[in-house]
Coordinates of C-alpha atoms in Angstrom, one line a residue:
X1 CA 1.6 -131.3 10.1
X2 CA 0.4 -128.8 8.1
X3 CA 2.1 -127.9 4.4
X4 CA 2.5 -124.5 2.9
X5 CA 1.0 -126.0 -0.5
X6 CA -1.9 -127.9 -1.0
X7 CA -5.3 -128.0 -2.2
X8 CA -7.0 -124.8 -3.3
X9 CA -3.6 -122.6 -2.2
X10 CA -2.6 -120.7 -5.2
X11 CA -0.2 -122.4 -7.5
X12 CA 3.4 -121.0 -7.4
X13 CA 5.1 -119.8 -10.1
X14 CA 7.3 -121.9 -12.8
X15 CA 11.1 -121.2 -12.4
X16 CA 13.2 -123.6 -14.4
X17 CA 16.5 -122.9 -15.7
X18 CA 15.7 -124.6 -19.2
X19 CA 12.9 -125.7 -21.3
X20 CA 14.3 -128.9 -23.4
X21 CA 11.0 -129.0 -25.2
X22 CA 8.5 -126.2 -26.0
X23 CA 8.0 -122.8 -25.3
X24 CA 8.9 -120.9 -22.1
X25 CA 6.1 -120.7 -19.5
X26 CA 6.5 -118.9 -16.6
X27 CA 2.9 -117.9 -15.3
X28 CA -0.4 -120.0 -15.7
X29 CA -3.1 -118.6 -18.2
X30 CA -6.7 -118.4 -16.4
X31 CA -9.5 -120.7 -17.9
X32 CA -7.0 -123.3 -18.8
X33 CA -6.1 -126.2 -16.8
X34 CA -2.4 -127.6 -16.2
X35 CA -0.7 -130.6 -14.9
X36 CA 2.7 -130.3 -13.4
X37 CA 4.3 -133.7 -13.5
X38 CA 7.6 -134.1 -11.6
X39 CA 9.8 -136.6 -12.6
X40 CA 13.6 -137.7 -12.5
X41 CA 15.9 -140.1 -14.8
X42 CA 16.4 -142.2 -11.7
X43 CA 12.9 -143.5 -11.1
X44 CA 12.0 -146.5 -12.9
X45 CA 7.9 -145.5 -13.3
X46 CA 8.8 -142.0 -14.0
X47 CA 9.1 -143.1 -18.1
X48 CA 5.7 -144.5 -18.2
X49 CA 4.2 -141.8 -15.9
X50 CA 5.5 -139.4 -18.6
X51 CA 4.1 -141.3 -21.5
X52 CA 0.5 -141.3 -20.0
X53 CA 0.4 -137.3 -19.2
X54 CA 1.5 -136.6 -22.5
X55 CA -1.1 -139.4 -23.9
X56 CA -3.8 -137.1 -21.2
X57 CA -2.9 -133.9 -23.1
X58 CA -3.1 -135.4 -26.3
X59 CA -6.9 -136.7 -25.1
X60 CA -7.7 -133.4 -23.2
X61 CA -6.1 -130.7 -25.6
X62 CA -9.2 -129.2 -26.9
X63 CA -10.7 -128.1 -24.1
X64 CA -7.7 -126.1 -22.7
X65 CA -5.8 -128.6 -20.8
X66 CA -2.1 -128.6 -21.0
X67 CA 0.6 -131.0 -19.5
X68 CA 4.1 -129.8 -18.0
X69 CA 7.1 -132.3 -17.3
X70 CA 9.4 -130.8 -14.5
X71 CA 13.0 -132.7 -14.2
X72 CA 13.8 -130.7 -10.9
X73 CA 15.7 -133.8 -8.8
X74 CA 18.7 -135.0 -10.8
X75 CA 21.6 -136.3 -9.3
X76 CA 24.5 -135.1 -11.1
X77 CA 27.9 -133.6 -10.7
X78 CA 26.9 -130.5 -12.5
X79 CA 23.9 -128.9 -13.6
X80 CA 25.0 -129.4 -17.6
X81 CA 25.4 -133.2 -16.9
X82 CA 22.3 -133.5 -15.6
X83 CA 20.7 -131.3 -18.4
X84 CA 22.6 -133.9 -20.5
X85 CA 21.1 -137.0 -19.1
X86 CA 17.1 -135.6 -18.8
X87 CA 17.6 -134.8 -22.5
X88 CA 18.7 -138.5 -23.4
X89 CA 15.7 -139.6 -21.4
X90 CA 13.4 -137.7 -22.5
X91 CA 14.0 -138.4 -25.9
X92 CA 13.7 -142.1 -25.0
X93 CA 10.5 -142.0 -23.8
X94 CA 8.9 -139.3 -25.8
X95 CA 10.7 -139.3 -28.8
X96 CA 7.9 -136.8 -30.7
X97 CA 7.6 -135.1 -27.5
X98 CA 4.2 -132.8 -27.5
X99 CA 4.5 -131.4 -23.8
X100 CA 6.6 -128.6 -22.8
X101 CA 9.3 -130.2 -20.3
X102 CA 11.2 -128.1 -18.1
X103 CA 14.5 -128.6 -16.3
X104 CA 15.7 -127.0 -13.0
X105 CA 18.8 -127.9 -10.9
X106 CA 19.0 -124.9 -8.7
X107 CA 15.9 -126.2 -6.2
X108 CA 13.8 -123.4 -6.5
X109 CA 11.2 -125.9 -8.3
X110 CA 12.0 -128.4 -5.4
X111 CA 11.4 -125.7 -2.7
X112 CA 8.3 -123.9 -3.8
X113 CA 6.2 -127.2 -5.1
X114 CA 7.3 -130.4 -3.8
X115 CA 8.8 -129.8 -0.6
X116 CA 6.0 -127.0 0.2
X117 CA 3.7 -129.4 -0.3
X118 CA 5.8 -132.1 1.6
X119 CA 5.1 -134.4 -1.3
X120 CA 8.9 -136.3 -2.2
X121 CA 8.4 -139.1 -4.5
X122 CA 8.3 -139.2 -7.8
X123 CA 6.2 -139.6 -10.1
X124 CA 4.3 -136.8 -8.8
X125 CA 1.4 -134.6 -10.3
X126 CA -0.1 -131.1 -9.6
X127 CA -3.4 -130.2 -11.2
X128 CA -3.8 -126.6 -11.3
X129 CA -7.1 -125.7 -11.9
X130 CA -8.8 -122.7 -14.4
X131 CA -8.3 -120.4 -11.3
X132 CA -5.0 -120.5 -10.8
X133 CA -5.4 -122.7 -7.7
X134 CA -4.3 -126.2 -6.9
X135 CA -7.1 -128.8 -6.8
X136 CA -4.9 -132.3 -6.7
X137 CA -1.3 -133.6 -5.7
X138 CA -0.8 -137.3 -5.9
X139 CA 0.4 -140.2 -8.1
X140 CA -0.2 -139.3 -12.1
X141 CA -1.8 -142.7 -12.5
X142 CA -4.9 -141.3 -10.6
X143 CA -5.2 -138.5 -13.0
X144 CA -7.7 -140.8 -15.1
X145 CA -10.1 -141.0 -12.5
X146 CA -9.5 -137.4 -11.2
X147 CA -8.8 -135.5 -14.4
X148 CA -12.7 -135.9 -15.6
X149 CA -14.0 -134.6 -12.4
X150 CA -12.0 -131.7 -12.3
X151 CA -12.9 -130.8 -16.0
X152 CA -16.6 -130.9 -14.7
X153 CA -16.3 -129.0 -11.6
X154 CA -17.4 -132.3 -9.4
X155 CA -13.9 -132.5 -7.9
X156 CA -12.9 -129.9 -5.6
X157 CA -16.1 -129.8 -3.5
X158 CA -16.4 -133.4 -3.2
X159 CA -15.7 -135.7 -0.3
X160 CA -13.1 -137.7 -2.4
X161 CA -11.1 -134.8 -3.0
X162 CA -10.9 -134.2 0.9
X163 CA -10.1 -137.6 1.5
X164 CA -7.5 -137.5 -1.2
X165 CA -5.6 -134.9 0.6
X166 CA -6.1 -135.8 4.1
X167 CA -4.4 -139.1 3.0
X168 CA -1.8 -137.0 1.3
X169 CA -1.2 -135.4 4.4
X170 CA -1.1 -138.1 6.9
X171 CA 1.3 -140.3 4.4
X172 CA 3.6 -136.9 4.7
X173 CA 3.4 -137.4 8.6
X174 CA 5.4 -140.5 8.1
X175 CA 7.4 -139.7 5.5
X176 CA 8.9 -135.8 6.0
X177 CA 10.2 -136.7 9.4
X178 CA 11.9 -140.1 7.5
X179 CA 13.8 -138.0 4.8
X180 CA 15.1 -135.3 7.4
X181 CA 16.8 -138.1 9.4
X182 CA 18.1 -139.4 6.2
X183 CA 19.2 -136.0 5.1
X184 CA 20.9 -135.4 8.2
X185 CA 22.4 -138.7 8.3
X186 CA 23.9 -137.9 4.9
X187 CA 24.9 -134.6 5.8
X188 CA 27.0 -135.7 8.6
X189 CA 28.5 -138.5 7.1
X190 CA 29.8 -136.4 3.8
X191 CA 31.9 -134.2 6.3
X192 CA 32.6 -137.2 8.7
X193 CA 30.9 -135.8 11.6
X194 CA 30.5 -139.4 13.2
X195 CA 29.2 -138.2 16.3
X196 CA 26.2 -136.5 14.6
X197 CA 25.8 -139.6 12.4
X198 CA 25.5 -142.1 14.9
X199 CA 22.9 -139.7 17.1
X200 CA 20.7 -139.5 13.8
X201 CA 20.8 -143.1 13.3
X202 CA 19.8 -144.0 16.9
X203 CA 16.9 -141.4 16.5
X204 CA 15.7 -143.6 13.4
X205 CA 15.9 -146.7 15.4
X206 CA 13.4 -145.0 18.1
X207 CA 11.8 -144.2 14.6
X208 CA 11.5 -147.7 13.6
X209 CA 9.1 -148.4 16.8
X210 CA 7.0 -145.5 15.4
X211 CA 6.6 -147.3 12.1
X212 CA 5.6 -150.3 13.9
X213 CA 2.8 -148.9 15.9
X214 CA 1.5 -147.5 12.6
X215 CA 1.4 -150.7 11.0
X216 CA -0.7 -151.8 13.5
X217 CA -3.2 -149.1 13.1
X218 CA -3.3 -149.6 9.3
X219 CA -6.0 -152.3 9.6
X220 CA -8.6 -149.8 10.2
X221 CA -7.8 -148.2 6.5
X222 CA -9.3 -149.5 3.1
X223 CA -7.1 -151.7 0.9
X224 CA -5.7 -149.0 -1.6
X225 CA -4.6 -146.6 1.8
X226 CA -2.9 -149.6 3.4
X227 CA -1.3 -150.3 0.4
X228 CA 0.2 -146.8 0.3
X229 CA 1.0 -146.8 4.0
X230 CA 3.0 -149.7 3.5
X231 CA 4.9 -148.6 0.5
X232 CA 5.9 -145.7 2.3
X233 CA 7.3 -147.2 5.3
X234 CA 8.9 -149.7 3.2
X235 CA 11.1 -147.3 1.5
X236 CA 11.8 -146.4 5.2
X237 CA 13.2 -150.0 6.3
X238 CA 15.0 -150.3 2.7
X239 CA 16.8 -147.2 3.3
X240 CA 17.7 -147.9 7.1
X241 CA 19.2 -151.1 5.8
X242 CA 16.4 -153.6 6.5
X243 CA 15.9 -154.8 2.9
X244 CA 13.6 -157.8 4.1
X245 CA 11.1 -156.0 6.1
X246 CA 10.9 -153.7 3.2
X247 CA 10.5 -156.6 0.5
X248 CA 7.7 -158.3 3.0
X249 CA 5.8 -154.9 3.3
X250 CA 5.8 -154.4 -0.5
X251 CA 4.6 -158.1 -0.9
X252 CA 1.7 -157.4 1.4
X253 CA 0.8 -153.8 -0.3
X254 CA 0.2 -156.3 -3.4
X255 CA -2.2 -158.4 -2.2
X256 CA -4.3 -155.3 -0.6
X257 CA -4.4 -154.0 -4.0
X258 CA -5.3 -157.6 -5.6
X259 CA -8.2 -157.4 -3.2
X260 CA -9.1 -153.5 -3.5
X261 CA -12.2 -152.8 -5.5
X262 CA -10.7 -151.1 -8.1
X263 CA -11.1 -150.3 -11.7
X264 CA -9.2 -152.6 -13.9
X265 CA -6.7 -150.0 -15.2
X266 CA -6.1 -148.4 -11.8
X267 CA -5.6 -151.5 -10.2
X268 CA -2.7 -152.4 -12.6
X269 CA -1.2 -149.2 -12.6
X270 CA -0.5 -150.3 -9.0
X271 CA 0.4 -153.2 -9.2
X272 CA 2.7 -151.7 -11.7
X273 CA 4.2 -149.2 -9.5
X274 CA 4.9 -151.5 -6.8
X275 CA 6.5 -154.2 -8.8
X276 CA 9.1 -151.5 -10.1
X277 CA 9.9 -150.8 -6.1
X278 CA 10.1 -154.6 -5.2
X279 CA 12.2 -155.1 -8.0
X280 CA 14.6 -152.3 -7.6
X281 CA 14.9 -153.9 -3.6
X282 CA 15.7 -157.4 -4.6
X283 CA 17.5 -156.8 -7.7
X284 CA 15.9 -159.0 -10.0
X285 CA 12.7 -159.4 -12.2
X286 CA 9.5 -159.9 -9.8
X287 CA 5.7 -161.3 -11.1
X288 CA 2.6 -160.8 -9.6
X289 CA 0.2 -162.7 -11.3
X290 CA 0.9 -161.9 -15.0
X291 CA 2.3 -158.7 -14.5
X292 CA 6.4 -159.0 -14.4
X293 CA 8.5 -156.5 -14.1
X294 CA 12.5 -156.0 -14.6
X295 CA 15.1 -154.7 -12.2
X296 CA 16.1 -151.2 -13.0
X297 CA 19.1 -150.8 -15.2
X298 CA 22.3 -150.3 -13.5
X299 CA 24.0 -147.1 -14.5

């Protein structure tokens, strides 16, 4: 599976319908480094991620780094309704917003950035280098380690960058078919095409066998990679109705991160991200060691 957008490909233009914060920006200025952070009000980890991204801009503003928040996956009956909920949400997390925030309800940003790169979860960060090329796609919490290497030019030619992209695409091989399958089921049920919906569900059952084979291969990977794989596969089980299996996988992923040789800050951020997912699946506060995360608020 080869994404149309990845590292070393030119960054698409920015096509948003509204700029909630900051002046409009449509093209990337050469010589600057940009970070696009895709977020959603429905994502429990997106608010804290947006705050961290704003902090990165403050930290690196003097050397020409700009952060842009993108809300392009809002679920609301109308564009105006979605815009209003994003506005309230941004005010909550960034009352003194120092970054541009773009809003798109048309699907253009989602299509040309997230779908083109086969990245579906949020929060998600894209780093655009000084020549307008994408050099990193991944969870924002990894930027603390990646960004200094992008700034001094070490990242693009490193084995670390290549491995990160290969791992991202490998995850997409699991996630993309699953997403397409759930989209088919949803579309069929909305029009009460039960024959098509049943066919897709039966296909999903076969997919369950595939995920079990993938899990058996996971021990060949290092602990952080295994945690990512387990998190991705857990979402499949959660969405397909086997929540107990999903919870078990997240709890195993937490143990992988716990034993991983990672900087304390990165380990903590990964733990928090997993715990947010676990709290959502269990519908209650969850803890691992001294870290506790409440369940997401019900709207």
